[in-house]
Coordinates of C-alpha atoms in Angstrom, one line a residue:
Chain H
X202 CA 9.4 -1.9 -5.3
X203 CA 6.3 -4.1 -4.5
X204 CA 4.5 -2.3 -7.0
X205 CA 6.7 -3.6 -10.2
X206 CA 6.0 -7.3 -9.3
X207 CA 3.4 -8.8 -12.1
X208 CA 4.2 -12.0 -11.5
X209 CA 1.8 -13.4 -8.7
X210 CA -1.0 -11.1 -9.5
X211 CA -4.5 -11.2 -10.6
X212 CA -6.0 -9.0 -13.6
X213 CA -10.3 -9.8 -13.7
X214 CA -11.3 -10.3 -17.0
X215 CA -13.4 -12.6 -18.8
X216 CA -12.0 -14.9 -21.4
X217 CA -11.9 -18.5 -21.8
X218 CA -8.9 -18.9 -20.1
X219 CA -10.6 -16.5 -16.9
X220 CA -13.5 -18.9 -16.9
X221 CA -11.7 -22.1 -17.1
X222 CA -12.2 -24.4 -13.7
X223 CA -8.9 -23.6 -11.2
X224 CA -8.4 -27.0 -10.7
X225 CA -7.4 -27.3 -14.4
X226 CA -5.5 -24.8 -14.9
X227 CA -3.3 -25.4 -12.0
X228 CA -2.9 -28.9 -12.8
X229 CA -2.4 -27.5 -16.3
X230 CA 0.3 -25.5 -15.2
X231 CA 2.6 -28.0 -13.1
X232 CA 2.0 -30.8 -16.1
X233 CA 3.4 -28.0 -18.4
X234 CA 6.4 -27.3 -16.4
X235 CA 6.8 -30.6 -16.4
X236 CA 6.8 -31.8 -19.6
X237 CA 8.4 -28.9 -21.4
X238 CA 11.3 -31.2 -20.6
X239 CA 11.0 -33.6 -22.5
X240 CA 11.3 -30.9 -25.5
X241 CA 15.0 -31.0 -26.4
X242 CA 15.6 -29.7 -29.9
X243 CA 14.2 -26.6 -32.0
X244 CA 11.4 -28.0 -33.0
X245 CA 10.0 -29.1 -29.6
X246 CA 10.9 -25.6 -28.7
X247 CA 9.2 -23.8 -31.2
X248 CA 5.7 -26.2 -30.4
X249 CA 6.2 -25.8 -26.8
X250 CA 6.4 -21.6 -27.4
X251 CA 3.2 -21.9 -30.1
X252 CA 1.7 -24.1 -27.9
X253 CA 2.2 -21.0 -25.2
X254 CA 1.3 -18.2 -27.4
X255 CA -1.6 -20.1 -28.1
X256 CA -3.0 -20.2 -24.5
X257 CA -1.7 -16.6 -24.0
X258 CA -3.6 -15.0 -27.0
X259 CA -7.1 -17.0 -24.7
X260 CA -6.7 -14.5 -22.1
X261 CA -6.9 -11.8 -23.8
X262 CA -4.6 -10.0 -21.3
X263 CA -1.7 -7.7 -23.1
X264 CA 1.1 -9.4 -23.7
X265 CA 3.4 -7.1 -22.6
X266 CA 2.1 -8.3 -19.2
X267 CA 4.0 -11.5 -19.9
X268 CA 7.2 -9.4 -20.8
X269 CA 6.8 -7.6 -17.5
X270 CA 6.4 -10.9 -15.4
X271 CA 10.1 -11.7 -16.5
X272 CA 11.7 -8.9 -16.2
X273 CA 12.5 -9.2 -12.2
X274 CA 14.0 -12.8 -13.1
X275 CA 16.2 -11.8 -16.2
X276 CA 19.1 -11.9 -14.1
X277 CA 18.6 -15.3 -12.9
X278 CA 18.2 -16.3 -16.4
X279 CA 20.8 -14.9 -18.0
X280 CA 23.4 -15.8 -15.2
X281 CA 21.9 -19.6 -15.6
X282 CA 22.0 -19.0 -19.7
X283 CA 25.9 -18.0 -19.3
X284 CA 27.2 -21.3 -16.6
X285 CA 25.3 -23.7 -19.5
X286 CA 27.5 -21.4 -22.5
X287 CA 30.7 -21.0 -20.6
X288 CA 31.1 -24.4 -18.9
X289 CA 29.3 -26.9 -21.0
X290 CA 31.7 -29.5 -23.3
X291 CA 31.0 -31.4 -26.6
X292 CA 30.6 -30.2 -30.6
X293 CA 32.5 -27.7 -32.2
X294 CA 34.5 -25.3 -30.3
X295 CA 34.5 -21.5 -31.1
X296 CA 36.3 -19.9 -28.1
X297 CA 37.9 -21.1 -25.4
X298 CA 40.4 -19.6 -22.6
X299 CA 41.2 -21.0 -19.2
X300 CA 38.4 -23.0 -18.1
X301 CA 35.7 -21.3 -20.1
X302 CA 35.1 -22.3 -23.5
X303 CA 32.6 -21.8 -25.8
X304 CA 30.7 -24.5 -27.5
X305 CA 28.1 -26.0 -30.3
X306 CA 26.3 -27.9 -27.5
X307 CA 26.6 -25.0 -25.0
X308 CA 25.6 -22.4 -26.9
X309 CA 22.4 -25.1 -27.7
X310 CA 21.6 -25.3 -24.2
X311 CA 22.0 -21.7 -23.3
X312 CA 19.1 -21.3 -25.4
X313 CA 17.3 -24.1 -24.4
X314 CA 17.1 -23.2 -20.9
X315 CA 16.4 -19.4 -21.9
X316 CA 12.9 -21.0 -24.0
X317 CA 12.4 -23.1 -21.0
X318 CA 12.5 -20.4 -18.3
X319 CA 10.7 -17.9 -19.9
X320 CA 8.1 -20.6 -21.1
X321 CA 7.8 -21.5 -17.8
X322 CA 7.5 -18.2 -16.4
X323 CA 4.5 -17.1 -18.8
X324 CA 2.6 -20.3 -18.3
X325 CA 3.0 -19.8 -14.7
X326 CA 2.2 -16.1 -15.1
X327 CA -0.9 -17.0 -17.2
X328 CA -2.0 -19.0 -14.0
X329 CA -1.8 -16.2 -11.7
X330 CA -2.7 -13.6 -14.2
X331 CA -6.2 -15.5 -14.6
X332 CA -6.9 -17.1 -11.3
X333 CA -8.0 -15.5 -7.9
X334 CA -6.4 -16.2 -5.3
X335 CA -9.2 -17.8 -3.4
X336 CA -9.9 -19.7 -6.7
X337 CA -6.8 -21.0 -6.4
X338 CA -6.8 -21.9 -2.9
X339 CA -9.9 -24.2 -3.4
X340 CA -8.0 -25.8 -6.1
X341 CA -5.1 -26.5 -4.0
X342 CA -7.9 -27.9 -1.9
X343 CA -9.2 -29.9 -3.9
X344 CA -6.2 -31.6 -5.2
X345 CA -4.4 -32.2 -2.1
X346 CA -8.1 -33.9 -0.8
X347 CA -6.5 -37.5 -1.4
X348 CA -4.4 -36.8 1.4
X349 CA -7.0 -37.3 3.9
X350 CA -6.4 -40.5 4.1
X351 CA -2.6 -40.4 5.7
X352 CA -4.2 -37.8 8.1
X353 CA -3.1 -34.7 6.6
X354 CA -4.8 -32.0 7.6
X355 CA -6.3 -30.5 4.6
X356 CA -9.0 -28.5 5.9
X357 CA -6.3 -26.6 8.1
X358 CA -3.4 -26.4 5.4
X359 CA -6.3 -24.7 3.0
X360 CA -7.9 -22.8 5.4
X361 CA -4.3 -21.0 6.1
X362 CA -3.5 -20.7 2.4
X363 CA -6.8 -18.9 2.3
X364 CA -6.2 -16.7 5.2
X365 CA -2.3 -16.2 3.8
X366 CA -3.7 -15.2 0.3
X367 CA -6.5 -12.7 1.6
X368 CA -3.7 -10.7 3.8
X369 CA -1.2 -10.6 1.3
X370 CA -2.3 -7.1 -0.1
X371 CA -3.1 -5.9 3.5
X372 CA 0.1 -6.5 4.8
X373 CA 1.9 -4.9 1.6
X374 CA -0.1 -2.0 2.5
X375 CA 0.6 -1.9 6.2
X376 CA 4.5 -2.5 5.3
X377 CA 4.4 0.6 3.2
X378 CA 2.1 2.9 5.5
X379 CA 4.6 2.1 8.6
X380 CA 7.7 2.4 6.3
X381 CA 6.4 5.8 5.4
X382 CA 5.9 6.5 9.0
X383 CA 9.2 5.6 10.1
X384 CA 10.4 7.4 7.6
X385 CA 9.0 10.4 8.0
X386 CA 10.5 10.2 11.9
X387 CA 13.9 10.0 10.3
X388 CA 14.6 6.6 9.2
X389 CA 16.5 5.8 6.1
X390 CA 15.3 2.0 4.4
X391 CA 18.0 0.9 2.0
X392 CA 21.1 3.4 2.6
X393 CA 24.5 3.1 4.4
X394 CA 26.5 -0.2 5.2
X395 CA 24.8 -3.6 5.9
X396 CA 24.8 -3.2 9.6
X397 CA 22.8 0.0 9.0
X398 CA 20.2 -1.2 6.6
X399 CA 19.6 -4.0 9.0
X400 CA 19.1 -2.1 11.9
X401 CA 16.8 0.3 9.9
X402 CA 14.3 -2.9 9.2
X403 CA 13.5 -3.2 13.2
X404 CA 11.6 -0.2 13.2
X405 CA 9.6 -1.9 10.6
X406 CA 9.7 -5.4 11.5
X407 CA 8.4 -5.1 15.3
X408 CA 5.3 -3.5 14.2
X409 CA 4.5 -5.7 11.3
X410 CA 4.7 -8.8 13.7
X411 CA 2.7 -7.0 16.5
X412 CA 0.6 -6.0 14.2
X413 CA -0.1 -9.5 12.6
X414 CA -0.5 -10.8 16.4
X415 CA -3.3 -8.0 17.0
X416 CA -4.9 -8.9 13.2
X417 CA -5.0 -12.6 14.1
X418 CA -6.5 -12.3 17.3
X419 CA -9.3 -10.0 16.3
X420 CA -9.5 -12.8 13.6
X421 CA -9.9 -16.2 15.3
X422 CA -12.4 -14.2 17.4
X423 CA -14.2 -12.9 14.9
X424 CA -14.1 -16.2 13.2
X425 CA -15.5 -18.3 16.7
X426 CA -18.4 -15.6 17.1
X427 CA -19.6 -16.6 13.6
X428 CA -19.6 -20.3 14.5
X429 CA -15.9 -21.5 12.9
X430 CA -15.2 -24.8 14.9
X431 CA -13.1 -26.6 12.4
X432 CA -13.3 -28.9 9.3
X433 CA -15.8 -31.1 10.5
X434 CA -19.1 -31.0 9.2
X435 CA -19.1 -27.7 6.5
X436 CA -20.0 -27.1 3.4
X437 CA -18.9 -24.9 0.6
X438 CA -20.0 -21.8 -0.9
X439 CA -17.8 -21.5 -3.5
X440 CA -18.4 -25.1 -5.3
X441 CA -16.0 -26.0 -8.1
X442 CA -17.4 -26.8 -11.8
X443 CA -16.0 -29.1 -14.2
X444 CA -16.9 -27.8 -17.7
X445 CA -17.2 -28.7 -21.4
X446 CA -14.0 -26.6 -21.5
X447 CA -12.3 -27.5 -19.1
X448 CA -12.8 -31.4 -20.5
X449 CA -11.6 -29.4 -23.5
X450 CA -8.0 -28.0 -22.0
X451 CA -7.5 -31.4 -21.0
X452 CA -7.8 -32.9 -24.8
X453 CA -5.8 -30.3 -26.1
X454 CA -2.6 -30.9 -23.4
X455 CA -3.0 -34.5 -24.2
X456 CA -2.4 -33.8 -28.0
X457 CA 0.1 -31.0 -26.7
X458 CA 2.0 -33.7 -25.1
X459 CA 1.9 -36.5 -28.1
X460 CA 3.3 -33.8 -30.6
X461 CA 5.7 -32.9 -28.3
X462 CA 6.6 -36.6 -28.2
X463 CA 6.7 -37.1 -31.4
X464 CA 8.7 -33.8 -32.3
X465 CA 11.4 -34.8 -29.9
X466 CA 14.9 -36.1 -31.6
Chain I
X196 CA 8.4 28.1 6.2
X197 CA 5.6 28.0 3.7
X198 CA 4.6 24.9 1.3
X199 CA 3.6 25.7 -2.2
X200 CA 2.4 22.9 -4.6
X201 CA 2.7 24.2 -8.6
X202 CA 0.8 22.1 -10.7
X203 CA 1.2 18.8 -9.1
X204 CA 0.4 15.9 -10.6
X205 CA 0.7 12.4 -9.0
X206 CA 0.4 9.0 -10.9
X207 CA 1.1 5.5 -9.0
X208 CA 3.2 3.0 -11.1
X209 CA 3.3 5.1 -13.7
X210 CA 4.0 3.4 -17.6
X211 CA 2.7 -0.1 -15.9
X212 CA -0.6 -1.7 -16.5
X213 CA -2.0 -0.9 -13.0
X214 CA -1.0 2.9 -13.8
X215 CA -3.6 5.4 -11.6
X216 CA -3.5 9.2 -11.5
X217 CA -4.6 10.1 -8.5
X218 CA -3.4 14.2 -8.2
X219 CA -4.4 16.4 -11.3
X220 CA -3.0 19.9 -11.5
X221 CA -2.8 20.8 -7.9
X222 CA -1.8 24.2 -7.2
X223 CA -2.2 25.1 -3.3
X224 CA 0.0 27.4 -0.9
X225 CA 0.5 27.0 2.8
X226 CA 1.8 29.5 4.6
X227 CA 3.5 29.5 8.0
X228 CA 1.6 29.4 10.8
X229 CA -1.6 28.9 9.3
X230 CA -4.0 26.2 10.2
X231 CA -5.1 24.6 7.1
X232 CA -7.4 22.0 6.7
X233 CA -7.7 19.2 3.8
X234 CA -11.5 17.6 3.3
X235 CA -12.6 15.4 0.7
X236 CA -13.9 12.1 0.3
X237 CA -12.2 8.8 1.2
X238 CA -10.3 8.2 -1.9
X239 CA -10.0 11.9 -3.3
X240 CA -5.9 11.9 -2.8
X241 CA -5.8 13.5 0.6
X242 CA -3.7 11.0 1.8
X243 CA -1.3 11.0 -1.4
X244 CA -1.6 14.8 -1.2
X245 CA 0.2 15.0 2.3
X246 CA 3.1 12.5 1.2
X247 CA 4.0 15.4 -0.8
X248 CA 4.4 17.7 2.2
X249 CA 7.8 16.1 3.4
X250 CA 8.8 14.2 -0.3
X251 CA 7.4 10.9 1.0
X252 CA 6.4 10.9 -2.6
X253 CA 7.8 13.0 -5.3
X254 CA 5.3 14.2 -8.0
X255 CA 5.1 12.7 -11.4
X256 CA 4.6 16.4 -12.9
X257 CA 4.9 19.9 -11.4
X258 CA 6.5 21.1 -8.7
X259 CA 6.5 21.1 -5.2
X260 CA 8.3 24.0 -3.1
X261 CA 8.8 23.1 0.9
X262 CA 10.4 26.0 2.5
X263 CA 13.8 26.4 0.0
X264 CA 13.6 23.1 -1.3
X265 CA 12.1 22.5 -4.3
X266 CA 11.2 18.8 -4.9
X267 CA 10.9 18.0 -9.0
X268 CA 9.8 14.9 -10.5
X269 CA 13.9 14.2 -11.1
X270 CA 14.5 15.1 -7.6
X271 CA 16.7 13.0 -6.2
X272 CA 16.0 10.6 -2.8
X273 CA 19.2 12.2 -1.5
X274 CA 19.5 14.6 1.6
X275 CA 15.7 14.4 2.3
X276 CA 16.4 13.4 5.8
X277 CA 16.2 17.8 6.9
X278 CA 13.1 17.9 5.2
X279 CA 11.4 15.4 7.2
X280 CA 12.6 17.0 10.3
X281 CA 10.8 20.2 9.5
X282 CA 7.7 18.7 8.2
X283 CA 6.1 16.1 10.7
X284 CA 3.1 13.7 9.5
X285 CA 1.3 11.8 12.0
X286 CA -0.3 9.4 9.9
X287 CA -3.6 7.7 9.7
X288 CA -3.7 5.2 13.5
X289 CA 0.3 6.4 14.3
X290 CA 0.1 3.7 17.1
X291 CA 1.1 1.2 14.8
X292 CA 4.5 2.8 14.5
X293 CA 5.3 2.2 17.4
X294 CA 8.5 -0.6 17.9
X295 CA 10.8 0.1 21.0
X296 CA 11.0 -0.9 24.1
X297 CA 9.9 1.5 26.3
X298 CA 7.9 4.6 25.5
X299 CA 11.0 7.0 26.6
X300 CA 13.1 5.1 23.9
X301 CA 10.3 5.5 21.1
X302 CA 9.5 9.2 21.6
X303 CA 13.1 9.7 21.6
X304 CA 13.4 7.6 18.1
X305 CA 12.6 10.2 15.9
X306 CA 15.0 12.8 17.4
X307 CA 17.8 10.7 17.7
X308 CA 17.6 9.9 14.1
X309 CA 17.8 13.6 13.3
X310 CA 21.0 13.9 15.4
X311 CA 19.9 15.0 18.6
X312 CA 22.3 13.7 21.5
X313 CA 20.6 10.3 23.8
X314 CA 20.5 12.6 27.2
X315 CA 18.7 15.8 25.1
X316 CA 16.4 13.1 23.0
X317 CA 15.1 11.7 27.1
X318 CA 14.5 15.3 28.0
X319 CA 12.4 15.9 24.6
X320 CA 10.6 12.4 25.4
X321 CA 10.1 13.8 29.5
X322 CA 8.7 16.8 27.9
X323 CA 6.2 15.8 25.3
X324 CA 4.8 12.9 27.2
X325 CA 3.2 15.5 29.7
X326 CA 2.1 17.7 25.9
X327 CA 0.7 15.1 24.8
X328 CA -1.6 14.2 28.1
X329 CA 0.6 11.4 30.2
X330 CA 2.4 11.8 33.1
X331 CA 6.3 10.8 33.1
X332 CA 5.2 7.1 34.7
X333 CA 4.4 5.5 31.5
X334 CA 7.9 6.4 30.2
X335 CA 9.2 3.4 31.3
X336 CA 6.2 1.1 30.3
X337 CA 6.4 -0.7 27.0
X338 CA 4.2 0.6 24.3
X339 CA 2.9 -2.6 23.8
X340 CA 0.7 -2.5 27.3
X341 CA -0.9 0.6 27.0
X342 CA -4.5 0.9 25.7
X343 CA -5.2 1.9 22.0
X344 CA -5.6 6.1 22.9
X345 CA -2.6 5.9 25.1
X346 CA -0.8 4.6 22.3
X347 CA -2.2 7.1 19.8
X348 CA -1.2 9.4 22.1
X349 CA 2.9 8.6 22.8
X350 CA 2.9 8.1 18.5
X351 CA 1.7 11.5 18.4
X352 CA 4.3 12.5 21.2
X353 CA 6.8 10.9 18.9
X354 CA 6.2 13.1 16.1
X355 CA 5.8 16.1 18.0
X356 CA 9.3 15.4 20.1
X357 CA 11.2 15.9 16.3
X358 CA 9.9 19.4 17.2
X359 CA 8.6 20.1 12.9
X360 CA 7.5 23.5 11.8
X361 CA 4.9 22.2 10.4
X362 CA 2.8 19.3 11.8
X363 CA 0.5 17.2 9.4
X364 CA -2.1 15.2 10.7
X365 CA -4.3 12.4 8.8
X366 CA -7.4 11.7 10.7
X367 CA -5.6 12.2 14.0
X368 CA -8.5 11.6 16.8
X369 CA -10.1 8.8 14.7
X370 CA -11.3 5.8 16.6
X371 CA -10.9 8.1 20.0
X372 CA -13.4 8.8 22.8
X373 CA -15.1 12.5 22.2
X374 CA -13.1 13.2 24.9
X375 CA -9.8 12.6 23.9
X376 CA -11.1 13.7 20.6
X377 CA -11.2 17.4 22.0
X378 CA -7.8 16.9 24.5
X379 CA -6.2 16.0 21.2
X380 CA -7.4 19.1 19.1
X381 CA -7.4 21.6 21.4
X382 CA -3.3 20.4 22.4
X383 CA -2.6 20.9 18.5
X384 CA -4.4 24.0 18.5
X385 CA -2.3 25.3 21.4
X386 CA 0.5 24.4 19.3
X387 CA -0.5 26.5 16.5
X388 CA -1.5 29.5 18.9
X389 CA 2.0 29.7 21.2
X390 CA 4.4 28.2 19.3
X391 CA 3.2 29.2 15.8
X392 CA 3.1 25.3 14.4
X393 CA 2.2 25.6 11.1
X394 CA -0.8 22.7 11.1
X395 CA -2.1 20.9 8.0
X396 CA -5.5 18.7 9.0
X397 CA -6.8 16.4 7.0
X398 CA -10.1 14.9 8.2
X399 CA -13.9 14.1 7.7
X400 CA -15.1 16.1 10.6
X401 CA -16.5 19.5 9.2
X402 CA -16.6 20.9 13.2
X403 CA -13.1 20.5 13.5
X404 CA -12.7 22.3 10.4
X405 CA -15.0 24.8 11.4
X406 CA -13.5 25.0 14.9
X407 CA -9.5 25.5 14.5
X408 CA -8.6 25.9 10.9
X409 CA -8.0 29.0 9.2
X410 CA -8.1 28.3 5.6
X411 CA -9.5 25.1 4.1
X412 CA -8.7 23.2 0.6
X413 CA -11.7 20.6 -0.9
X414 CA -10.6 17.7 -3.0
X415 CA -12.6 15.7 -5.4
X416 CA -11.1 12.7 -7.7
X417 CA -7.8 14.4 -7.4
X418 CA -8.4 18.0 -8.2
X419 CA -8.9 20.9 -5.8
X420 CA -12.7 22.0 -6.0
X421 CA -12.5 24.6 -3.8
X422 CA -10.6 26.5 -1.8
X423 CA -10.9 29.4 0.9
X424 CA -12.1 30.5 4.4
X425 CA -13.9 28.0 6.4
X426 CA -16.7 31.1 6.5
X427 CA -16.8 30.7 2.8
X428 CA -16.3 27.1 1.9
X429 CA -19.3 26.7 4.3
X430 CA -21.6 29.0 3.0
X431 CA -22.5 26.9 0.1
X432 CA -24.4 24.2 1.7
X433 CA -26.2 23.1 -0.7
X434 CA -22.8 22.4 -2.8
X435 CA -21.2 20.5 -0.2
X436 CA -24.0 18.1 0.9
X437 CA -24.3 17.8 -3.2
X438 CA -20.6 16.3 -2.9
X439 CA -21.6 14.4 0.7
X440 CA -19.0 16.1 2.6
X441 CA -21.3 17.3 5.4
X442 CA -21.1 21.1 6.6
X443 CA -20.5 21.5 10.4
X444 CA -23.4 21.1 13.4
X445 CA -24.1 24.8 14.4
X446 CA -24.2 25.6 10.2
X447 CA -26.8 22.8 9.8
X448 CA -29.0 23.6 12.5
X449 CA -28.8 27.4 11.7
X450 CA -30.1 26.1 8.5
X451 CA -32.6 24.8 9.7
X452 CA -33.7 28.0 11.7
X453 CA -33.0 29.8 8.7
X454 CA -35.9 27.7 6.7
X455 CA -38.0 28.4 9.6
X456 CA -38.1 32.1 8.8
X457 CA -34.8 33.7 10.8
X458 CA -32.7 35.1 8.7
X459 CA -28.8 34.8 9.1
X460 CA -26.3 37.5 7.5
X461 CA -24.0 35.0 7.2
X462 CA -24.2 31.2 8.3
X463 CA -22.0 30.3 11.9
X464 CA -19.3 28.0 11.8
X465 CA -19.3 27.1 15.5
X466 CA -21.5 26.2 18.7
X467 CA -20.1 30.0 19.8
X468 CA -20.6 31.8 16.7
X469 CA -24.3 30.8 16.6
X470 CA -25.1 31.6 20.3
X471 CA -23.6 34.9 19.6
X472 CA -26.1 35.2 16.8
X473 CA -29.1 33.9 19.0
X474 CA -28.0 36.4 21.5
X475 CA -27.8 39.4 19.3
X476 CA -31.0 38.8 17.4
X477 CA -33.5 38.1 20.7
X478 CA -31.9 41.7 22.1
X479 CA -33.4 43.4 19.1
X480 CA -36.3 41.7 19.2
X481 CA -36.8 42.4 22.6
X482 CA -36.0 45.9 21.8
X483 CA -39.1 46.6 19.1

């Protein structure tokens, strides 16, 4: 189940888009989902999906990793693709019966928002696809550092994220090792009524949380025996570097965003 | 009820990018009532192996035959549930199963789920705390308070309260004292002896091996190396410190007595065997 799940994972490798600072590319990646927006006919559309293409063939990561990252969201999309076709008004009219109709415009932004999920989802899953998750962590780090100032505790919030990202494999292995346990005592996950599948997740649950408990105890004190007392007064190991390339991404989402301007009706 | 595995292969997330084969072509037979033993190195598919044993995990090619039912990669997840009653696994640190209230109610879990009635599912749990080493006091204590081999212990009760046929065990006294190391294997060896469990081990300690089981498989990288007696698995000592898995105590230091200029028909398995050796060999000397 787990297992299928691309999106969110990391594949090493070393390409451009591998080496690229985090900071970048997460910054990259929010500025993208936010301007693919302002795209709003073909043309835009087709840029904005070269434009992606374009950063995907960087990583040199099989495409069909990008297909794959979709997949579990297809659904979503096509359920979101056939509200915008069914209920949207204006242009010609090809169908219509009851309060469903079929239309020029909706038929235009069924396919818009298809190019703008899916564009979405591979720029996102180019993030995770080249990014640690620690990389990513100091990132966040990094960026959020401006919030000092109104007393936010950034040293904590990363420090968690950190922790959160480390133990996310560990505890999808634990989940399956004590589902497989309970199972093989006679517990069926996932069969009979709602009632029933609930009640089967307790046997699951208890232990996970106990187990978490026990995991961050042995933590903290593991962490206090090597000297952790906070924020205050570190330093880093892992420092961030800003590039030639990275200056690099950063020209060529500026000239990204001017064509995209430029292209839009 | 005897376990036969026909060509088993075993691939995770197969036709996906993180695609591994971790089982190639295993073909192994248990029979019931024997004592087998699994060694290999961490990593050689032990663990994947035993999912097998009670369709945990179904294989990607081959066949696996458990009692009458034989499991297919098309098998279906369907009517499993008697299968898992015959074949118990006490997994790799079983205490973290553990979820109920008291340790009564989670010995009785496993039972109940296979249909056995709440007053006969308390008796089970009255009766296999005392197998298991506890006396009927903790019963009514939460798992949750009882030390680490305590725990180990009522997971273990658990399993064994289903009542299986056969009983697998992953690493079961790992992390415990040497003490409750030998309570634990010489209970599951009782187990075998007067109630006929058939008993599958899997483990790194070659004495244990050498100790209880009766037939022993090797894996390496997913294949089965070798297979046979302990007696004859062990002989070869030179092969198995070759693939670091170790050959056990009395072997080693007969070994060593054997470089020294005794000479051994055959190498002992056990602390026993060897003594008997020792014992036989200064009477003839003694003799001349």
């Amino acid at each position: 189940m787990m297992n299928k799940l691309i999106f969110g994972r990391f594949i090493p490798g070393d390409s451009l888009i591998h080496r690229l600072d985090p900071r970048v590319k997460l910054i990259a990646s929010f500025y993208f989902i936010a301007i693919i927006f302002l795209a709003n006919n073909w043309q835009s559309y087709l840029l904005a999906g070269a434009f992606t293409l374009f950063c995907i063939s960087f990583s040199k990561i099989d495409f069909s990793f990008f297909i794959r990252g979709v997949r579990p969201l297809i659904w979503l999309i096509l359920f979101t693709v056939a509200l915008q076709i069914l209920f949207t008004t204006g242009g010609d009219v090809y169908w219509s019966w009851w309060i469903f109709n079929i239309t020029e415009f909706g038929v235009q932004n069924g396919i818009f928002i298809f190019c703008r999920f899916v564009l979405i989802i591979f720029m996102s899953t180019l993030l995770t696809l080249t990014t640690p998750p620690l990389e990513l962590s100091d990132a966040i780090e990094y960026i959020l550092r401006p919030l000092k100032a109104i007393r936010f505790p950034v040293h904590e919030i990363s420090l968690m994220l950190s922790i959160a990202l480390r133990f996310v494999p560990t505890l999808m292995d634990e989940t399956e090792k004590i589902m497989n346990a309970q199972r093989a005592r006679g517990v069926d996950f996932g069969e009979g009524g709602l009632l029933q599948k609930m009640k089967a997740i307790v046997p699951l649950l208890i232990p996970l949380f106990v187990s978490s408990f026990n995991r961050a105890e042995d933590l903290a004190t593991a962490m206090e025996a090597r000297g952790y007392q906070g924020g205050e007064g570190r330093t880093k190991y892992r420092i961030l570097h800003w590039h030639q390339r990275d200056t690099l991404v950063v020209i060529v989402f500026a000239l990204f965003t001017v064509a995209l301007v430029f292209l839009r009706g | 009820m005897d376990i036969r595995f026909e060509q088993v292969g075993f691939t995770y997330q197969p036709h996906s990018p993180f695609e591994q084969r971790v089982l190639f072509d295993i073909d192994l037979e248990i029979k019931e009532g024997s004592y087998t033993a699994l060694v290999g190195h961490t990593g050689s598919g032990k663990s994947t192996l035993l999912q097998h044993l009670n369709a945990l995990l179904k294989p990607t090619t081959g066949t696996v035959t458990i009692g009458e039912r034989v499991i297919k990669p098309e098998t279906d997840n369907k009517n499993l549930k008697p299968l898992r009653k015959k074949v118990g696994i006490v997994f790799q640190f079983p205490e973290s199963q553990l979820f109920e209230e008291t340790v009564a109610r989670d010995i009785a879990f496993g039972p109940k789920n296979f249909g056995v009635s709440e007053e006969a599912a308390k008796g089970l749990a009255q009766e296999y705390i005392q197998l298991v080493g506890l006396d009927e006091s903790f019963l009514e204590r939460s798992p949750f308070d009882l030390s680490g081999g305590q725990m180990r212990r009522v997971a273990i009760a658990g399993v064994l309260a289903m009542e299986p046929e056969v009983l697998v065990l992953d690493e079961p006294t790992a992390g415990l004292d040497p003490q409750g190391r030998k309570e634990m294997m010489e209970m599951f060896d009782r187990l075998h002896r007067e109630k006929n469990m058939t008993i599958i081990l899997v483990t790194h300690l070659m004495d244990d091996v050498a100790n209880y089981a009766d037939y022993v498989y090797v894996l390496e990288k997913g294949r089965l190396v070798k297979a046979g007696t302990p007696s004859v698995v062990f002989q070869d000592t030179a092969w198995l410190q070759e693939k670091q898995l170790g050959v056990p105590t009395a072997t080693a230091f007969a070994e060593q007595l054997q470089a020294r200029g005794l000479a051994f028909e055959q190498l002992p398995l056990t602390a026993a065997e060897l003594a008997d050796v020792l014992v036989a060999k200064g009477a003839t000397a003694h003799d001349e």
